[in-house]
mmCIF file of C-alpha atoms and ligand atoms in Angstrom:
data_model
loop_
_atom_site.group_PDB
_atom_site.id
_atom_site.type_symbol
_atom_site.label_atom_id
_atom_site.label_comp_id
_atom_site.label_asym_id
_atom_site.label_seq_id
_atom_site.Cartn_x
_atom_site.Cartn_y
_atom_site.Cartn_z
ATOM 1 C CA UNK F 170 -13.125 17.964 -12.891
ATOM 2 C CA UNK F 171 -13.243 15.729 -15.868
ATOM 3 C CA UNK F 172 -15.673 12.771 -16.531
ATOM 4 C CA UNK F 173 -14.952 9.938 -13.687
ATOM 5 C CA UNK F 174 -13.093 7.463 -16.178
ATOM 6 C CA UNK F 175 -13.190 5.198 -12.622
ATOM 7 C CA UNK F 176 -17.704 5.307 -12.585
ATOM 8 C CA UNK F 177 -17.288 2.144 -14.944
ATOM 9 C CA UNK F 178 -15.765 0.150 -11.981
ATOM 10 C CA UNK F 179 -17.919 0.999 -9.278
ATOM 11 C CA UNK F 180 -19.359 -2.348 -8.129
ATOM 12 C CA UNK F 181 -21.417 -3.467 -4.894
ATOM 13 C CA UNK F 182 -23.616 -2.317 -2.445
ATOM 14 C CA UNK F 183 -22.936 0.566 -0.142
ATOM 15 C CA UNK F 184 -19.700 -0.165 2.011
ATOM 16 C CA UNK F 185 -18.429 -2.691 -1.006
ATOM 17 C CA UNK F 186 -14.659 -1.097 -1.176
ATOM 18 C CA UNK F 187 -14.904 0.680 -4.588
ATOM 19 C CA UNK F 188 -19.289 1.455 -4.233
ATOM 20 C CA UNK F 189 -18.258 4.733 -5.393
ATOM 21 C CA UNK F 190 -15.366 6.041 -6.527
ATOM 22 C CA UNK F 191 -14.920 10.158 -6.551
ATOM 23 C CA UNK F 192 -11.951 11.114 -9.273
ATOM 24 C CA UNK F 193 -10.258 14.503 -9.477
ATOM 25 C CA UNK F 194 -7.659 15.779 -11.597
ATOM 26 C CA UNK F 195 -5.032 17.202 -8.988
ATOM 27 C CA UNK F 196 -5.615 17.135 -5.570
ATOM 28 C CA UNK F 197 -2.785 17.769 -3.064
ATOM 29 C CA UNK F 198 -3.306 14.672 -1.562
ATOM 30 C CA UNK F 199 -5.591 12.127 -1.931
ATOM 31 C CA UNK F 200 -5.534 11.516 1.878
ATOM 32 C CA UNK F 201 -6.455 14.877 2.397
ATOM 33 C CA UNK F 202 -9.551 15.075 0.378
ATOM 34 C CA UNK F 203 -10.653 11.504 1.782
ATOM 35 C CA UNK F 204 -10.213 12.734 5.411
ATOM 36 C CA UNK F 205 -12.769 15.729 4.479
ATOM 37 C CA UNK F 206 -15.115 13.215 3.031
ATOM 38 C CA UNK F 207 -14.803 10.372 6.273
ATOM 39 C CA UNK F 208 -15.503 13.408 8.326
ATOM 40 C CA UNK F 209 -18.684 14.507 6.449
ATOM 41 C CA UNK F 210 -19.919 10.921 7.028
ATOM 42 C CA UNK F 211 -18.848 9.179 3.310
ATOM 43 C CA UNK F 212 -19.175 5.377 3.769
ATOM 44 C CA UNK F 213 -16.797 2.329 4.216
ATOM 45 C CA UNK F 214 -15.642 1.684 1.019
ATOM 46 C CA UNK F 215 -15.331 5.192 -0.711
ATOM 47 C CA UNK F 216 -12.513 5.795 -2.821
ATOM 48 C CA UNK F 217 -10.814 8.960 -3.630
ATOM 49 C CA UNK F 218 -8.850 8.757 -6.423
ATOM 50 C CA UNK F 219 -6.603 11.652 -8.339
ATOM 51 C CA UNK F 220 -4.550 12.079 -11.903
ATOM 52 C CA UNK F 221 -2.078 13.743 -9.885
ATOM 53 C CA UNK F 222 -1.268 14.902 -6.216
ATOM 54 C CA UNK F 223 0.905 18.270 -5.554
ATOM 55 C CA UNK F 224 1.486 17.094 -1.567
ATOM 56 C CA UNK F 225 1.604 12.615 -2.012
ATOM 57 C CA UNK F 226 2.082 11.454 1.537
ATOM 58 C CA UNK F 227 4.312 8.469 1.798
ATOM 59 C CA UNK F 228 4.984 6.818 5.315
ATOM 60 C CA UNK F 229 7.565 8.332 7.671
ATOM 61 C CA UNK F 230 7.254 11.916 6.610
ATOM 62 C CA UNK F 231 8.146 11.375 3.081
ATOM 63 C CA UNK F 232 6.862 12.292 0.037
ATOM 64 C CA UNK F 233 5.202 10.397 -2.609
ATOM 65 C CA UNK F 234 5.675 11.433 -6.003
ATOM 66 C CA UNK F 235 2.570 11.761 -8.025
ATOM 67 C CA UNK F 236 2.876 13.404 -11.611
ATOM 68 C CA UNK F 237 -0.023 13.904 -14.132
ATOM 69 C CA UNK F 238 -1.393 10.768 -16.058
ATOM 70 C CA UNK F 239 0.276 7.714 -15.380
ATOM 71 C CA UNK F 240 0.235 6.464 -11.958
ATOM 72 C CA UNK F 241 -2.789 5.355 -9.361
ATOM 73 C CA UNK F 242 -2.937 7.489 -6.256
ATOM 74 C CA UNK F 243 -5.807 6.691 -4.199
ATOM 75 C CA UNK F 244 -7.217 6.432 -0.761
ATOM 76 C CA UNK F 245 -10.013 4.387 0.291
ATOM 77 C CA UNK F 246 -12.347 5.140 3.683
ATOM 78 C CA UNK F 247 -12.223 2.159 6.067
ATOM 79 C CA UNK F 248 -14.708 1.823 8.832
ATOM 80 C CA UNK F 249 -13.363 -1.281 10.475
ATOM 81 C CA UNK F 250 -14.367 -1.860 14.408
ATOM 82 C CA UNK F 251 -11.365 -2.404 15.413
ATOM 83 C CA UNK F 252 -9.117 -1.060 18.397
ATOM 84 C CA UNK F 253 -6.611 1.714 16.996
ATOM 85 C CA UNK F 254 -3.097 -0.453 17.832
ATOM 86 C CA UNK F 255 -4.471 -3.004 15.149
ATOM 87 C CA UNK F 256 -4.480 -0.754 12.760
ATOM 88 C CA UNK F 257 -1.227 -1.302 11.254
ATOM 89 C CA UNK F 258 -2.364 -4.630 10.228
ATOM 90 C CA UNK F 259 -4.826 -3.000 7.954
ATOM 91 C CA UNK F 260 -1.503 -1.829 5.676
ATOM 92 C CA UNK F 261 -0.048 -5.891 5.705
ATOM 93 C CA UNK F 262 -3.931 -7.115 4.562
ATOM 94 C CA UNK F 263 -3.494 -4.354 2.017
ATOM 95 C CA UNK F 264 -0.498 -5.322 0.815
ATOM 96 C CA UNK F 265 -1.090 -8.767 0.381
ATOM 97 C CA UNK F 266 -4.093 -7.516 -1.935
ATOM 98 C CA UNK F 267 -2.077 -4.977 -3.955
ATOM 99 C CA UNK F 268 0.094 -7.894 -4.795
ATOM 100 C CA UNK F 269 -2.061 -10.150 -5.858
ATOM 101 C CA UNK F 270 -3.369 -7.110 -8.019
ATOM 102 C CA UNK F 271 -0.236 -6.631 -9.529
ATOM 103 C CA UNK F 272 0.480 -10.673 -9.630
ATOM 104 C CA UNK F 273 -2.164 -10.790 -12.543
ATOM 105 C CA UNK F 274 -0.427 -7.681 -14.645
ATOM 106 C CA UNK F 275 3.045 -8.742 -13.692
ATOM 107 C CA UNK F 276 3.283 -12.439 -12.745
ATOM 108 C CA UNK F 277 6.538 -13.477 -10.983
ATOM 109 C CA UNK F 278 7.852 -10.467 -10.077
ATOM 110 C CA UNK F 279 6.538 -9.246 -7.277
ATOM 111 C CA UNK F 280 7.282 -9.057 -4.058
ATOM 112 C CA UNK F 281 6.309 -7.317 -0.898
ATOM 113 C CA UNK F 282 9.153 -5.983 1.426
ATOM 114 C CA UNK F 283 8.021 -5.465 4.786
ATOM 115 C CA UNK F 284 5.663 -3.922 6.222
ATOM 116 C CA UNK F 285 4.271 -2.490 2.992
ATOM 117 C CA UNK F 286 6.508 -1.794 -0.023
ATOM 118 C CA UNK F 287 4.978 -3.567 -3.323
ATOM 119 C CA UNK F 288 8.146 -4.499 -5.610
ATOM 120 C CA UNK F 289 8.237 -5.733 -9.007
ATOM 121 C CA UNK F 290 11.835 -6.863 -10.074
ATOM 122 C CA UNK F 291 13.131 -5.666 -6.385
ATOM 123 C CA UNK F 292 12.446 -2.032 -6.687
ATOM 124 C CA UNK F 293 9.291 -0.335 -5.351
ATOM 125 C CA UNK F 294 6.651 -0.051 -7.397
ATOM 126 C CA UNK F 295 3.804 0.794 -5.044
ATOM 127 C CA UNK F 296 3.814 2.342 -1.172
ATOM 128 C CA UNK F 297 0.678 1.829 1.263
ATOM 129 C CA UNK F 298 -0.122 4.094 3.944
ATOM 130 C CA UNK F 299 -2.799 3.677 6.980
ATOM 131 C CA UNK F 300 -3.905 6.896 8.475
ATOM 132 C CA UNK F 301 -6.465 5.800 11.573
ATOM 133 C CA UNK F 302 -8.771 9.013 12.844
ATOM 134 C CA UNK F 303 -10.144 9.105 16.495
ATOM 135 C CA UNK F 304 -13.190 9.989 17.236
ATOM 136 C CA UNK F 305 -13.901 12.200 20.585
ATOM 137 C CA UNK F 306 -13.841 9.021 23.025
ATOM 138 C CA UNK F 307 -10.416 8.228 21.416
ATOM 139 C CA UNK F 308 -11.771 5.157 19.414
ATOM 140 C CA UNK F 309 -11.289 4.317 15.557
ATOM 141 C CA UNK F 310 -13.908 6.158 13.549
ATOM 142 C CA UNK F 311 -12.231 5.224 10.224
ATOM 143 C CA UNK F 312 -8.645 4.421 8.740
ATOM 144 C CA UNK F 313 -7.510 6.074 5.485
ATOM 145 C CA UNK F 314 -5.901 3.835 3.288
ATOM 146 C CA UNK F 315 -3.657 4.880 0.612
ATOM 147 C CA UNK F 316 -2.230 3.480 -1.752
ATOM 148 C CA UNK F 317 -0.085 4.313 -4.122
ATOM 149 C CA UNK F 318 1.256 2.458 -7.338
ATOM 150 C CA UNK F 319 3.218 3.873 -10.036
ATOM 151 C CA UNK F 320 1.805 2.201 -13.552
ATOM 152 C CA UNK F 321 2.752 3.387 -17.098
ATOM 153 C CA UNK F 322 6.112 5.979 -15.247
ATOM 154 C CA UNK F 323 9.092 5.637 -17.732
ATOM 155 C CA UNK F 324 11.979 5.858 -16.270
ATOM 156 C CA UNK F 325 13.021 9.322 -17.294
ATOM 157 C CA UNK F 326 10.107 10.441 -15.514
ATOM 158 C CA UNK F 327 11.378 9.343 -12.240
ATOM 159 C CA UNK F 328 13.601 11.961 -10.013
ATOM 160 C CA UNK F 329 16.996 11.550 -10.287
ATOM 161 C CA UNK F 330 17.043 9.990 -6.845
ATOM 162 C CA UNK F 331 14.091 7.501 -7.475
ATOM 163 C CA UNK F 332 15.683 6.319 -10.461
ATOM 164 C CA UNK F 333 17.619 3.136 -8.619
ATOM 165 C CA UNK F 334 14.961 2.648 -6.018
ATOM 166 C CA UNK F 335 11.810 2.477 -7.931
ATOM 167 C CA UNK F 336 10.288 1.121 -10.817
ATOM 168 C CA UNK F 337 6.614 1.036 -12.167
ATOM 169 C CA UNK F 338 4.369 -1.902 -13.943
ATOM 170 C CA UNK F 339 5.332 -0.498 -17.376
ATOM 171 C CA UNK F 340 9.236 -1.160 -16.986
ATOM 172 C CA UNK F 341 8.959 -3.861 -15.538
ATOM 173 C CA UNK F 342 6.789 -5.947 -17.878
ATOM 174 C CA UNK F 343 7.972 -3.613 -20.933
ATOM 175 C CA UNK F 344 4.161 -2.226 -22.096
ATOM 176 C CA UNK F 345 1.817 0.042 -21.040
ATOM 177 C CA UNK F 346 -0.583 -0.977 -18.466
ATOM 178 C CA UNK F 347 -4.413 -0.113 -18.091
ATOM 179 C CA UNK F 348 -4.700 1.561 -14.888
ATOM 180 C CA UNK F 349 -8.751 1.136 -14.793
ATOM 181 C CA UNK F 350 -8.780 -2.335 -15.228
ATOM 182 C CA UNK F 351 -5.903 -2.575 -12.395
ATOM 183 C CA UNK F 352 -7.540 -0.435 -9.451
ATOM 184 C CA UNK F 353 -10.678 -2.901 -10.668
ATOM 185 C CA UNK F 354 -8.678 -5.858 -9.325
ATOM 186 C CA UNK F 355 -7.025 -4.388 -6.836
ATOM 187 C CA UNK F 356 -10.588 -3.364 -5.219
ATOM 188 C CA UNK F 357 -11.885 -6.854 -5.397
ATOM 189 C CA UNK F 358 -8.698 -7.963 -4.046
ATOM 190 C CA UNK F 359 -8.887 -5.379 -1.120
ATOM 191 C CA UNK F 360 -12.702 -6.171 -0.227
ATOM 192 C CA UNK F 361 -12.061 -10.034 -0.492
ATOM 193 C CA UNK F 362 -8.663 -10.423 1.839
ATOM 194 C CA UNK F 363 -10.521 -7.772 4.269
ATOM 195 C CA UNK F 364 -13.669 -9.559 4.529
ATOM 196 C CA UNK F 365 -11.399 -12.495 5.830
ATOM 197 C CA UNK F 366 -9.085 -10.200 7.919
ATOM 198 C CA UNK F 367 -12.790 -8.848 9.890
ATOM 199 C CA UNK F 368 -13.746 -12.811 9.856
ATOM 200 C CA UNK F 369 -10.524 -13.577 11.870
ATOM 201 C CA UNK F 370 -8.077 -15.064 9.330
ATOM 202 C CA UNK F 371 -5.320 -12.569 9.639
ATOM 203 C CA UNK F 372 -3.217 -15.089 10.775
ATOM 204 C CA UNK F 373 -3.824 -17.513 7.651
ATOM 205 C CA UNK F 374 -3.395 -14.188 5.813
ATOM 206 C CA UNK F 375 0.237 -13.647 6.591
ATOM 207 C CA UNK F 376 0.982 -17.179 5.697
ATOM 208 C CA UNK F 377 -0.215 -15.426 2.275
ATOM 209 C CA UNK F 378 1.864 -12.488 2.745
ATOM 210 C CA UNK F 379 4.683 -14.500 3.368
ATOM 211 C CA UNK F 380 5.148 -16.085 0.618
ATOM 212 C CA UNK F 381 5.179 -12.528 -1.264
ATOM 213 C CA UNK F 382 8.034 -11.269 1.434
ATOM 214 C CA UNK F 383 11.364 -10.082 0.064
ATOM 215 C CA UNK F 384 14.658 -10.261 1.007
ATOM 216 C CA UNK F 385 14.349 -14.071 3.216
ATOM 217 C CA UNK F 386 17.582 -15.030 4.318
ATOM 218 C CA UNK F 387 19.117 -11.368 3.430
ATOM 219 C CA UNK F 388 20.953 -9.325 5.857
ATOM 220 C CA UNK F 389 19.284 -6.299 6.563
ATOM 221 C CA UNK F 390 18.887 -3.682 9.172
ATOM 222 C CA UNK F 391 15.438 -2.428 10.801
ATOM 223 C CA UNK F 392 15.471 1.076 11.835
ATOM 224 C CA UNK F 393 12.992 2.827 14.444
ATOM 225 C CA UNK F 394 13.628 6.147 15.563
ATOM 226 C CA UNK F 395 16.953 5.752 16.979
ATOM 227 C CA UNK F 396 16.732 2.238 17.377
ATOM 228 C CA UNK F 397 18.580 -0.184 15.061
ATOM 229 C CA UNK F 398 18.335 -3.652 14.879
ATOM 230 C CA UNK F 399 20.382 -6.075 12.626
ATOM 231 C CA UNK F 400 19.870 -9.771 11.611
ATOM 232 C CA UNK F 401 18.705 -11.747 8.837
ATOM 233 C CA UNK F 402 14.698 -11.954 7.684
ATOM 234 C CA UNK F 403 13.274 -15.457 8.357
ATOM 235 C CA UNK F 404 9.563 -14.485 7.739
ATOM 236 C CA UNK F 405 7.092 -13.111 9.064
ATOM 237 C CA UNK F 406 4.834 -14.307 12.038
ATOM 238 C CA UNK F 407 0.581 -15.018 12.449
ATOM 239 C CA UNK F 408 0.392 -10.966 14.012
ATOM 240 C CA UNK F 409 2.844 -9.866 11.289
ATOM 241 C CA UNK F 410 5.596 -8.885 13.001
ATOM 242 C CA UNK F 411 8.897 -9.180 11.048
ATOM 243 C CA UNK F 412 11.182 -12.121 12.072
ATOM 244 C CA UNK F 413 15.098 -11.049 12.259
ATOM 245 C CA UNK F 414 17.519 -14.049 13.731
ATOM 246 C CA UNK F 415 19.697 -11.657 15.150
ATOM 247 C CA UNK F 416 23.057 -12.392 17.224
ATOM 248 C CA UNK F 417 20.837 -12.976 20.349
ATOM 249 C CA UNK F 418 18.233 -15.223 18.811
ATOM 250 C CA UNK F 419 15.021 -14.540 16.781
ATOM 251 C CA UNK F 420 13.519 -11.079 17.569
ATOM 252 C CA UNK F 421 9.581 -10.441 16.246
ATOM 253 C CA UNK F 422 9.771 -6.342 14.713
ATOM 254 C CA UNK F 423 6.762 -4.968 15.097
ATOM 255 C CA UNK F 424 7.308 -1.662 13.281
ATOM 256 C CA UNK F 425 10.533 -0.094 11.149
ATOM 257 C CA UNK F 426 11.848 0.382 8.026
ATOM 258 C CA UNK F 427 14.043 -2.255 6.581
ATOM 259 C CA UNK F 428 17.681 -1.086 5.341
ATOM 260 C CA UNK F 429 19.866 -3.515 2.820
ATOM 261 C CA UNK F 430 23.228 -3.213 4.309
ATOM 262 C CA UNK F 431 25.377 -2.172 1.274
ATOM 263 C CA UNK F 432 22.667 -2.131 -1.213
ATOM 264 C CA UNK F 433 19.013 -0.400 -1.084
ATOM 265 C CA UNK F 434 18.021 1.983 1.186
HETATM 266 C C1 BTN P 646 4.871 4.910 1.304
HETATM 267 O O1 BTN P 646 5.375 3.934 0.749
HETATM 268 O O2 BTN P 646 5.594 5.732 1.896
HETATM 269 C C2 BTN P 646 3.393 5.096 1.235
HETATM 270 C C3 BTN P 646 2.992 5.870 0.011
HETATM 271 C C4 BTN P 646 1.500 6.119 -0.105
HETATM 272 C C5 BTN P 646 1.178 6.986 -1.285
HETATM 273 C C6 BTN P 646 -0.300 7.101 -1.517
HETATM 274 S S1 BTN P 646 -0.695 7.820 -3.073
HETATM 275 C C7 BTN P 646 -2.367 7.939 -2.608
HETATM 276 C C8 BTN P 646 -2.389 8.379 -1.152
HETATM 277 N N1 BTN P 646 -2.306 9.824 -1.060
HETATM 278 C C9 BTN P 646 -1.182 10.219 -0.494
HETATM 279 O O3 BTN P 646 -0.862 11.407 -0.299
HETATM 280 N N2 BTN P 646 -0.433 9.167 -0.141
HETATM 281 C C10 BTN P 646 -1.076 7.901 -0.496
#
């Protein structure tokens, strides 16, 4: 392992989000390694952060991909008491905070598109995961949060397929951006919108998130498992469940993947 380039940004007292930051050059997923550490006993607030992964998780199965140099892939060790169904909401509080993050490198163009793509100029830039682990009794003993943001990527360094879907900080605001100084905001970001999400102000937090949703007004379709449900995105409720006006009147989505008919998938 090389020198931590991250120790500089290590702020706060034990359980601060970003107290101490562990950096490795390839790891085969960040998620991994962080789920070895919660387990050994590391802290709330311990991030695990990599110059590259060889397995990046993304949500649903997929894969995230996570070459050498560029990007931020990292996964932070939550400790919230909290019963396991809420989890998800840990992922919305996240993204609100990865936006703002990315609001101060990339101002006006970004967006997040429910539950937790970041976009900048429509296209993802950034994917957030939330892994909860059970302890023996079946109750939360810590969430794995990862996040993922792609940050100085050209777009020749993309996979063919990515190439239409995503984009990274660097194309979109044409310049090279300084990936220390962003997972800096980004932390304070994360520990300030969760220290109101534990205080009870999730729902005043989605009036936040809301104004960062994309695609209002859009046709779209939300797929779960085999379940498919069309209608147009109003916004997003106080519990953060997606609003779709559908042909039977508005229906609240409380997990799936948004589809653009015709357009992004
Ligand atoms: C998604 O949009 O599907 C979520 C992507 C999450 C990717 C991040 S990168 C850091 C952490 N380690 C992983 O293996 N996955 C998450």
């Amino acid at each position: 392992m090389a020198g931590n380039p991250y120790h500089v940004i290590e702020r706060g007292a034990a359980g601060t989000i970003g107290w101490r930051i562990h950096y490795f050059d390839e790891v085969d997923s960040t998620q991994k390694i962080a789920a070895e550490m919660a387990a050994a006993g590391a802290a709330q607030g311990t991030v695990v952060i990599a110059e590259a992964q060889t397995a990046g998780r993304g949500r649903l199965g997929r894969s995230w991909h996570s070459p050498p140099g560029l990007n931020l892939y990292q996964t932070i060790i939550l400790r919230p008491q909290m019963p396991i169904a809420e989890v998800p909401r840990l992922s919305l509080v996240a993204g609100v905070a990865a936006a703002e993050a990315l609001e101060t490198v990339a101002p006006g163009l970004v967006a997040l598109k429910w539950p937790n793509d970041v976009w900048l100029n429509g296209r993802k830039t950034g994917g957030i995961i939330a892994e909860a682990i059970a302890n023996h009794a079946e109750q939360l003993d810590c969430v794995l949060l990862g996040i993922g943001i792609n940050v100085n990527l050209g777009i020749s360094d993309f996979p063919e397929e990515l190439r239409t879907k995503a984009t990274s900080v660097r194309i979109a605001i044409g310049r090279r951006c300084d990936r220390i100084e962003l997972a800096a905001t980004l932390y304070q970001r994360l520990e300030a919108r969760f220290q109101e999400a534990e205080a009870g102000r999730f729902a005043s937090l989605m009036q936040v998130y809301e104004r960062y949703l994309a695609l209002v007004g859009k046709r779209v379709t939300v797929v779960e498992g085999a379940s498919r449900v069309a209608g147009v995105i109003e916004g997003v409720d106080g519990e953060g469940a997606l609003l779709l006006e559908t042909d039977h009147g508005v229906e609240r989505i409380l997990t799936g993947d948004v589809t653009i008919e015709g357009a992004y998938d």
